[in-house]
PDB file of C-alpha atoms in Angstrom:
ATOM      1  CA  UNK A   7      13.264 -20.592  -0.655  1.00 95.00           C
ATOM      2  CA  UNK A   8      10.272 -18.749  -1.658  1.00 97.00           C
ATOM      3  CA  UNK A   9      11.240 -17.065  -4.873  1.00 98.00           C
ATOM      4  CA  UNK A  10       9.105 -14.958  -7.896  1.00 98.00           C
ATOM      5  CA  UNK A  11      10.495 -14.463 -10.989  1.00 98.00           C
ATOM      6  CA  UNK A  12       9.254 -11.906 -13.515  1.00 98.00           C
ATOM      7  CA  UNK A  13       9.784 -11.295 -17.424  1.00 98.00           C
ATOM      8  CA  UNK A  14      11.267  -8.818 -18.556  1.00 98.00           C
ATOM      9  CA  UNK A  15      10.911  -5.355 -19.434  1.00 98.00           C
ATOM     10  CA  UNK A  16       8.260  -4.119 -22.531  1.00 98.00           C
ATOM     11  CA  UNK A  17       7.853  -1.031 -24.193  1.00 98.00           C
ATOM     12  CA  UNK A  18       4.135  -0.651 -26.147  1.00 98.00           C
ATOM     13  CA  UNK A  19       2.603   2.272 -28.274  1.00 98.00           C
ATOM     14  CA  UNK A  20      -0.706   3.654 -26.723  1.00 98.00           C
ATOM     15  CA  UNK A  21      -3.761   1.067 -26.984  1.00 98.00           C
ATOM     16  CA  UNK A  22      -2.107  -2.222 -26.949  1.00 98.00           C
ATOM     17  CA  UNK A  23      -1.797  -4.620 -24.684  1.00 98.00           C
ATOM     18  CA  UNK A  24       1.365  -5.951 -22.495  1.00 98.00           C
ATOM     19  CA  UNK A  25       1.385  -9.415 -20.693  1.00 98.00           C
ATOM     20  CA  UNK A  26       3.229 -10.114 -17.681  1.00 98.00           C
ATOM     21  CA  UNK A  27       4.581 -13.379 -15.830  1.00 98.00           C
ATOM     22  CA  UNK A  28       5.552 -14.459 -12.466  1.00 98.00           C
ATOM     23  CA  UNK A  29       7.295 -17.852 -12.502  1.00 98.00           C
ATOM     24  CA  UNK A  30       7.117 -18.916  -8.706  1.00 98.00           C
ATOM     25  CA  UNK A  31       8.982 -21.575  -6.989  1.00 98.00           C
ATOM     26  CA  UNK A  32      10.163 -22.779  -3.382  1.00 98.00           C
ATOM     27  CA  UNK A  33       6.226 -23.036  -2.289  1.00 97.00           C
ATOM     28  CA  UNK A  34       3.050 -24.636  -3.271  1.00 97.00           C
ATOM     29  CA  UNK A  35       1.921 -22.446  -6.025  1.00 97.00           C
ATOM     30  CA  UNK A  36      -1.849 -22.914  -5.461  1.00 96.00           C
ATOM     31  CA  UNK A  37      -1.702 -22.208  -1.745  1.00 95.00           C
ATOM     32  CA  UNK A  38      -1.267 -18.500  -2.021  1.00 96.00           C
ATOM     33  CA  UNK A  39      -3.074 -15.960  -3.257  1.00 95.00           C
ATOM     34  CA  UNK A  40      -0.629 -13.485  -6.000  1.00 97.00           C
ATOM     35  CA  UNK A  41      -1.189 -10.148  -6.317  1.00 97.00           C
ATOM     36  CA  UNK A  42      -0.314  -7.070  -8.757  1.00 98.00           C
ATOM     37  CA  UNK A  43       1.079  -4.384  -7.635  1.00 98.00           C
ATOM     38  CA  UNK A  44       2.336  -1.316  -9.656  1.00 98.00           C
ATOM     39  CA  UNK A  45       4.397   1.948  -9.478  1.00 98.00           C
ATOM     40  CA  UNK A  46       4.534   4.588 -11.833  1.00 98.00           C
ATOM     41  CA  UNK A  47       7.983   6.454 -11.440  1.00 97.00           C
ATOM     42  CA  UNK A  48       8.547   8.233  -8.422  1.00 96.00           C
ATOM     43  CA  UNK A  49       5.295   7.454  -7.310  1.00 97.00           C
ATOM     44  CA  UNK A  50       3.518   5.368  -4.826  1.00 97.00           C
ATOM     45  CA  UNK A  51       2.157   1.740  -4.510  1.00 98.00           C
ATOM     46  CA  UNK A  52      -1.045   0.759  -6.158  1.00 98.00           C
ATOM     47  CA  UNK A  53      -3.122  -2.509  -6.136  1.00 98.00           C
ATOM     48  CA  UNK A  54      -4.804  -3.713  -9.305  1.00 98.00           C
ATOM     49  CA  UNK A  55      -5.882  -7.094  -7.483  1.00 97.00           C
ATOM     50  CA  UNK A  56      -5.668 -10.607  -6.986  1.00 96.00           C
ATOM     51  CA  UNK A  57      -5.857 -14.115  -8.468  1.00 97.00           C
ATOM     52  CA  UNK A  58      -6.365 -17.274  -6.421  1.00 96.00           C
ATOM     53  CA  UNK A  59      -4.259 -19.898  -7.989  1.00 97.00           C
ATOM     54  CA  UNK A  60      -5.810 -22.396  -7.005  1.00 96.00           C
ATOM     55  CA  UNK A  61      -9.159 -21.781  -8.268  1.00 97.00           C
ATOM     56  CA  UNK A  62      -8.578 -19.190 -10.452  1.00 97.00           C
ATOM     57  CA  UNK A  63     -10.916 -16.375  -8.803  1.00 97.00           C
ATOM     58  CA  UNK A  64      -9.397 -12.937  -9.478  1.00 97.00           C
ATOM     59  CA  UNK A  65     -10.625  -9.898  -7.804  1.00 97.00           C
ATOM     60  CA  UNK A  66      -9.860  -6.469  -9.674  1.00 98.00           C
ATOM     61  CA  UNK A  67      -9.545  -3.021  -8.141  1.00 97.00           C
ATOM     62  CA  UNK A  68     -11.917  -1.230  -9.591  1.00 97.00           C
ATOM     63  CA  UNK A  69      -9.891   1.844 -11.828  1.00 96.00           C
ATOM     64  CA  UNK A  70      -8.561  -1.791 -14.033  1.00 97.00           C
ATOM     65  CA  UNK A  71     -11.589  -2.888 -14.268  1.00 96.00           C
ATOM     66  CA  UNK A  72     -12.221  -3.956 -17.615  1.00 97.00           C
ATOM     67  CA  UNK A  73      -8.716  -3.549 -18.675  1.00 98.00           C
ATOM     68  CA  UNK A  74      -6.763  -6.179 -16.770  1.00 98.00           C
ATOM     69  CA  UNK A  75      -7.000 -10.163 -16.641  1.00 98.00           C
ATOM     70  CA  UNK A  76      -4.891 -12.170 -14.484  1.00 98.00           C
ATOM     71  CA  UNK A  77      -4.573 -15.454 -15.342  1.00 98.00           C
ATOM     72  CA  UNK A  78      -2.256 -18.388 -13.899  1.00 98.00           C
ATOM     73  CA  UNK A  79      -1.005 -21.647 -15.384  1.00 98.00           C
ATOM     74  CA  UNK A  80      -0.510 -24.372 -12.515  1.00 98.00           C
ATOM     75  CA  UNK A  81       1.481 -27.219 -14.713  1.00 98.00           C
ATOM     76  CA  UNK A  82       4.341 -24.161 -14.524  1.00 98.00           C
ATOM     77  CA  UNK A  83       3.799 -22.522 -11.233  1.00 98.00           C
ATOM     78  CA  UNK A  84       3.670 -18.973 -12.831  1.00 98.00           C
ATOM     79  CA  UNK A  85       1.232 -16.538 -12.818  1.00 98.00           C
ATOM     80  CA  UNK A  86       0.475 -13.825 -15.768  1.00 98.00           C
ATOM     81  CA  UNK A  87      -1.172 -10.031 -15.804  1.00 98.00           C
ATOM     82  CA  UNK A  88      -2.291  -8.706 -18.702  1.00 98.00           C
ATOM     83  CA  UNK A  89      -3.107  -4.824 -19.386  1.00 98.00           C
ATOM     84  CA  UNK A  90      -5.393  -3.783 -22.569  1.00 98.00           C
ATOM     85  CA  UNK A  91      -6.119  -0.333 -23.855  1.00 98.00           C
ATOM     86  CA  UNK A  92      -2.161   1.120 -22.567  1.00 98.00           C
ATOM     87  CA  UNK A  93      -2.404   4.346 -22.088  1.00 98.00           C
ATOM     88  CA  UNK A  94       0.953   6.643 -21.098  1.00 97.00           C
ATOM     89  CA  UNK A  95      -0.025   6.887 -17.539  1.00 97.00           C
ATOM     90  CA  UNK A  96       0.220   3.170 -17.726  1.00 98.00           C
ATOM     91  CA  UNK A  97       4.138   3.491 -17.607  1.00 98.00           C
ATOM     92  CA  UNK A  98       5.580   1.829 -14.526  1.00 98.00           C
ATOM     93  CA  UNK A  99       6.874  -1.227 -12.369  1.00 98.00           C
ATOM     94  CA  UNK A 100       4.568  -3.950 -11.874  1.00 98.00           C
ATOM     95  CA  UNK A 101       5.273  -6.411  -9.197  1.00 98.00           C
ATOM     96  CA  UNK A 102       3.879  -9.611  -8.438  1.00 98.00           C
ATOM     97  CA  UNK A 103       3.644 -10.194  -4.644  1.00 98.00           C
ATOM     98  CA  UNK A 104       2.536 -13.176  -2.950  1.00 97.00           C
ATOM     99  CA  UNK A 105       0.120 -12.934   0.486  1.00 90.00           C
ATOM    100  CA  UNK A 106       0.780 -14.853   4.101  1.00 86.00           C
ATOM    101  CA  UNK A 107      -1.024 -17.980   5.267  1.00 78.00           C
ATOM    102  CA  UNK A 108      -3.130 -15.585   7.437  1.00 79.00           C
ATOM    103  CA  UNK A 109      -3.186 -12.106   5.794  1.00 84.00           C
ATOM    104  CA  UNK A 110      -2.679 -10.126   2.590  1.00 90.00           C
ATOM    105  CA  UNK A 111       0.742  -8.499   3.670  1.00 95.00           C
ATOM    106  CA  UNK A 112       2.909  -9.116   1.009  1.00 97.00           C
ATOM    107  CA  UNK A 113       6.609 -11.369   2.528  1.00 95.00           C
ATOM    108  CA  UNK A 114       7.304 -12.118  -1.006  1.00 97.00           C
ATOM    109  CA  UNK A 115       7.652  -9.434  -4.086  1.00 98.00           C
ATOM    110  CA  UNK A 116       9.003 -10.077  -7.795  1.00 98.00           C
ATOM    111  CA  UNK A 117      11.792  -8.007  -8.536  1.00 98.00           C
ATOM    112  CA  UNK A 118       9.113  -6.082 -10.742  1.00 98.00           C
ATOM    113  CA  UNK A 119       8.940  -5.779 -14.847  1.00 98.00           C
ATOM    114  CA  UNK A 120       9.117  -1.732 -16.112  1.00 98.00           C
ATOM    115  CA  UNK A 121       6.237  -1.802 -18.432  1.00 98.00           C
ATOM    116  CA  UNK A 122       6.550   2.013 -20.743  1.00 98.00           C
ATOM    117  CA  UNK A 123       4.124   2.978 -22.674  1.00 98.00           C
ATOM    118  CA  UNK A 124       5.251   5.542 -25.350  1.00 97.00           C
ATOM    119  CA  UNK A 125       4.432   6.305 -28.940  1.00 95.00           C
TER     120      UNK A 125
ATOM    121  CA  UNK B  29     -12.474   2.034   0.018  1.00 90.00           C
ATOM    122  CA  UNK B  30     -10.199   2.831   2.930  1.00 92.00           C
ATOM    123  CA  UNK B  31      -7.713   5.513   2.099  1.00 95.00           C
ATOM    124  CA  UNK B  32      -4.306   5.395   3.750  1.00 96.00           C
ATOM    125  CA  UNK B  33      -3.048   8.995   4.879  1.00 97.00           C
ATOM    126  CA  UNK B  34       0.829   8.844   5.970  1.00 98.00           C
ATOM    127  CA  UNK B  35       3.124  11.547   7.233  1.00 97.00           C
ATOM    128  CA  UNK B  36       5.393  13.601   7.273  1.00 97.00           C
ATOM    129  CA  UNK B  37       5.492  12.726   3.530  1.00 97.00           C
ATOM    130  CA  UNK B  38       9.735  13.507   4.044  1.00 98.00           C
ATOM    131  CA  UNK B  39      11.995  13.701   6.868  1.00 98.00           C
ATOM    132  CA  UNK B  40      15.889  14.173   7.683  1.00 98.00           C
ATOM    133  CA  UNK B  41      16.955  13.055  10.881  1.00 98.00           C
ATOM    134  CA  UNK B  42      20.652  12.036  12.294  1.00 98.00           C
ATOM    135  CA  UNK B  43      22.232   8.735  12.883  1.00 98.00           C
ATOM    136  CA  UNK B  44      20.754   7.204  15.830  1.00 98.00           C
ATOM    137  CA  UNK B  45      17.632   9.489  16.455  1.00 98.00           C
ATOM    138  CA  UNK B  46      14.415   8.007  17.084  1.00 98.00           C
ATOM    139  CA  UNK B  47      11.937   8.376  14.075  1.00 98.00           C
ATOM    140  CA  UNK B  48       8.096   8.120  13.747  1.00 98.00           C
ATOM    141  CA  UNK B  49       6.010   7.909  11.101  1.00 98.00           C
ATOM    142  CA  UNK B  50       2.316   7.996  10.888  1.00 98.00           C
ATOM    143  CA  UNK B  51      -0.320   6.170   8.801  1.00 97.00           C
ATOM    144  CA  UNK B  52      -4.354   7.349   9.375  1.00 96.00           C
ATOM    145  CA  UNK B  53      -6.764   4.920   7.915  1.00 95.00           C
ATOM    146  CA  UNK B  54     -10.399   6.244   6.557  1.00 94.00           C
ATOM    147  CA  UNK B  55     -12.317   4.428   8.826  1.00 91.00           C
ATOM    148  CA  UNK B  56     -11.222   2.020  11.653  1.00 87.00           C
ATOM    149  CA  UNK B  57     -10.055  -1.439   9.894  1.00 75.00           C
ATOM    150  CA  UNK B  58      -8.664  -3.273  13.198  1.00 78.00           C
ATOM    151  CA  UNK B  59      -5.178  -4.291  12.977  1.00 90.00           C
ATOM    152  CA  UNK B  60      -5.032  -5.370   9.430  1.00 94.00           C
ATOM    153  CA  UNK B  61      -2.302  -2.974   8.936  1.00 96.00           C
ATOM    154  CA  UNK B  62       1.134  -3.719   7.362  1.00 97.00           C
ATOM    155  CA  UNK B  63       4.252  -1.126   6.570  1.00 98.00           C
ATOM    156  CA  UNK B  64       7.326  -2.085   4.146  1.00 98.00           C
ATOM    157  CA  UNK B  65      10.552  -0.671   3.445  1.00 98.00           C
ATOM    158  CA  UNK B  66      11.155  -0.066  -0.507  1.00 98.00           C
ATOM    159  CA  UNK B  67      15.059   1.301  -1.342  1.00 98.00           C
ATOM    160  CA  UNK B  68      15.397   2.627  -4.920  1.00 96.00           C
ATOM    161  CA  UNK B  69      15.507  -0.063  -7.875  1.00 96.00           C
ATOM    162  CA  UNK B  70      14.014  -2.379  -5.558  1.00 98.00           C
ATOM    163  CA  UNK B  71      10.603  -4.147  -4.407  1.00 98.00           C
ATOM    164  CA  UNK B  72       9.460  -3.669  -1.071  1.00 98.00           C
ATOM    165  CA  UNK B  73      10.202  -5.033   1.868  1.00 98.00           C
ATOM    166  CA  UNK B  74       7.726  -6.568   4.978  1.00 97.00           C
ATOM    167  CA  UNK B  75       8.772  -4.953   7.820  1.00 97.00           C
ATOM    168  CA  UNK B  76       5.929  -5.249  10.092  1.00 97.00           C
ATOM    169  CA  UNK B  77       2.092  -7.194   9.923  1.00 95.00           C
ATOM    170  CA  UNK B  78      -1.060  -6.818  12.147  1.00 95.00           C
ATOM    171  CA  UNK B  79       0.232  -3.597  13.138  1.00 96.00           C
ATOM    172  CA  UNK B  80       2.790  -4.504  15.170  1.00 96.00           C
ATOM    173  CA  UNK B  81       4.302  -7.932  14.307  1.00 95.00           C
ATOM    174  CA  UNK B  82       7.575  -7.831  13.210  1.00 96.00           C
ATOM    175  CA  UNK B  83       8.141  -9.897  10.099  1.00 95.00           C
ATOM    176  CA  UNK B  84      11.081 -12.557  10.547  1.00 94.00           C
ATOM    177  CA  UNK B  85      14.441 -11.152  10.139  1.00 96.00           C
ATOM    178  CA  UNK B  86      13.580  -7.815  10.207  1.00 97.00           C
ATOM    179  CA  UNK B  87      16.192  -5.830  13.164  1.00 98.00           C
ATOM    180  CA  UNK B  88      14.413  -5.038  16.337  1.00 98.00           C
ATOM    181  CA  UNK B  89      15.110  -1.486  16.118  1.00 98.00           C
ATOM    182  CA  UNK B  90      11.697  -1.112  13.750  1.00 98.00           C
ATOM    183  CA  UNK B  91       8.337  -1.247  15.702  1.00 98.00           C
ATOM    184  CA  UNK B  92       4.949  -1.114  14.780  1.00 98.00           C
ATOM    185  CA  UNK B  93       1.537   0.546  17.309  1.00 97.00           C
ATOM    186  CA  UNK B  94      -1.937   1.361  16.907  1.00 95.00           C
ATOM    187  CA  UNK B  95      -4.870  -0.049  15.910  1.00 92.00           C
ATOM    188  CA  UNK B  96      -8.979   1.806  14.589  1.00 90.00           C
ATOM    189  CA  UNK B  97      -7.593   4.277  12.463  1.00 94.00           C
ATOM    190  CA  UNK B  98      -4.344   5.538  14.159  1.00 96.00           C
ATOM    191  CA  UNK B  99      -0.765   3.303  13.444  1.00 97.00           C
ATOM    192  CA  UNK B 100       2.650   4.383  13.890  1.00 98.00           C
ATOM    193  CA  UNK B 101       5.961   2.882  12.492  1.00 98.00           C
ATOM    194  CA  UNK B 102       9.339   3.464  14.917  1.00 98.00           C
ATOM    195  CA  UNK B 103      12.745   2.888  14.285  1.00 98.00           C
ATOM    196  CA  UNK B 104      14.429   3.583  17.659  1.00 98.00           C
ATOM    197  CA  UNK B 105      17.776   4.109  16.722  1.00 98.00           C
ATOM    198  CA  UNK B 106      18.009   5.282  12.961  1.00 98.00           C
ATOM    199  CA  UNK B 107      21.062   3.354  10.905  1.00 98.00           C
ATOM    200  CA  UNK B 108      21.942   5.215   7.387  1.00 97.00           C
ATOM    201  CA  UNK B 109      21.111   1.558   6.171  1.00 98.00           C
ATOM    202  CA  UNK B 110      17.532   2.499   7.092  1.00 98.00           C
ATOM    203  CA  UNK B 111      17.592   5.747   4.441  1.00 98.00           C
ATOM    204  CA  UNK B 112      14.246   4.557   2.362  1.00 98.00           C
ATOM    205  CA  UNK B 113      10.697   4.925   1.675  1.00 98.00           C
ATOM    206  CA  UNK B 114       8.144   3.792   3.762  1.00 98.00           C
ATOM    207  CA  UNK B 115       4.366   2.991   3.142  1.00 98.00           C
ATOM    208  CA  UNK B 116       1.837   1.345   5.053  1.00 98.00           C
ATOM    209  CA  UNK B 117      -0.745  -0.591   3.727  1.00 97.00           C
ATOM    210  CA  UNK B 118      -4.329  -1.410   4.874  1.00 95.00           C
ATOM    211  CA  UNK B 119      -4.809  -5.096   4.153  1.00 94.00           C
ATOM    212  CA  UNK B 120      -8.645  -5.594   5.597  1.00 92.00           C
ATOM    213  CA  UNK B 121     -10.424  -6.087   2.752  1.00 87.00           C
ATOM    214  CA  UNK B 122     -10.086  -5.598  -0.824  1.00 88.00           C
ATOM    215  CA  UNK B 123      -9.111  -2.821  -2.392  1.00 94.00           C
ATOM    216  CA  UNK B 124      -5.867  -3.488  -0.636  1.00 95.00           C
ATOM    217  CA  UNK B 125      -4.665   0.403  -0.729  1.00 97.00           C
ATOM    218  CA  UNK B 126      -1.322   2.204   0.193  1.00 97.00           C
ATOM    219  CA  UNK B 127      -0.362   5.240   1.940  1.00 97.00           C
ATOM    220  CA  UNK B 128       1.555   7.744  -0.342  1.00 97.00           C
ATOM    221  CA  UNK B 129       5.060   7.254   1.474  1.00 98.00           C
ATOM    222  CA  UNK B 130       7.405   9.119   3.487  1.00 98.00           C
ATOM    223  CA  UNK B 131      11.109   9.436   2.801  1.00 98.00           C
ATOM    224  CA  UNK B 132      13.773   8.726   5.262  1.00 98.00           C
ATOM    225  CA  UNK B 133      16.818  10.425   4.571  1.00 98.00           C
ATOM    226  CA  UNK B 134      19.937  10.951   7.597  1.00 97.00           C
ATOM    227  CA  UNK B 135      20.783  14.534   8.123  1.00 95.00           C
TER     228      UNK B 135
END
């Protein structure tokens, strides 16, 4: 079974950087595209983009811009997101989720890594 | 960018009432048009893709309409299982964007 497995949580000071991973298993790991999604707390979903494991192609929403890399290692099926510049609005979940064979609705999430960001 | 309104951004409604919750899309984007289920602590959950397809497992109680810039999301017979937050998701082209949520509570 399709399963994504994320580190664990991180607390940073303002202006460093935090790295996240998303081990992945059950599937091939270069046939789907990952995504990053975050939520601060007790707010919405947001979508900081997308890396094609396969190639490596990421696409970045543009408010991360600058700030984020995703990156993927395909000898261990896991996938990695790393934030620079933390700022405390930065604090949340982020979730790896990984698209359908047909569309970018998300069947398969990562039960998410709290990132805080706090001096 | 295609923003994602949704609402009522709340509701209360009694065991076994039918519920309905909107999603209004910027500008038309087809059917490309997903909504998940997210309980507290946890990640979301697919319930339904291209607007109305109902993703495997998911109880046939939840239903998905619309299409352009107008979707709806129905469960026909609310179960206090169902007490969550729903978004919908536009999914046409990147930036992939969410609407804010509505919370499902049982009266």
């Amino acid at each position: 079974q399709v399963q994504l497995v994320q580190s664990g949580a991180e607390v940073k000071k303002p202006g460093a950087s935090v790295k996240v991973s998303c081990k992945a298993s059950g599937y091939t790991f270069t046939g789907y595209f990952m995504h990053w999604v975050r939520q601060a707390p007790g707010q919405g979903l947001e979508w900081m983009g997308w890396i094609n494991p396969n190639s490596g192609d990421t696409n970045y929403a543009q408010k991360f811009q600058g700030r984020v890399t995703m990156t993927r290692d395909t000898s261990i099926n896991t996938a990695y997101m790393e934030l620079s510049r933390l700022r405390s609005d930065d604090t949340a979940v982020y979730y790896c989720a990984r698209d359908t064979s047909s569309s970018w609705s998300f069947a398969f999430w990562g039960q998410g890594t709290l990132v805080t960001v706090s001096s | 960018d295609i923003q994602m309104t949704q609402s009522p951004s709340s509701l209360s409604a009694s065991v076994g009432d039918r519920v309905t919750i909107t999603c209004r899309a910027s500008q038309g984007n087809a059917n490309y048009l997903a909504w998940y289920q997210q309980k507290p602590g946890k990640p979301p959950k697919l319930l339904i893709y291209s607007a109305s397809t109902l993703q495997s497992g998911v109880p046939s109680r939840f239903s998905g309409s619309g299409s352009g810039t107008d979707f709806t999301l129905t469960i026909s017979s609310l179960q206090p299982e169902d007490v969550a937050t729903y978004y919908c998701q536009n999914y046409q082209s990147a930036p992939l964007t969410f609407g804010g949520g509505t919370k499902v509570e049982i009266k």
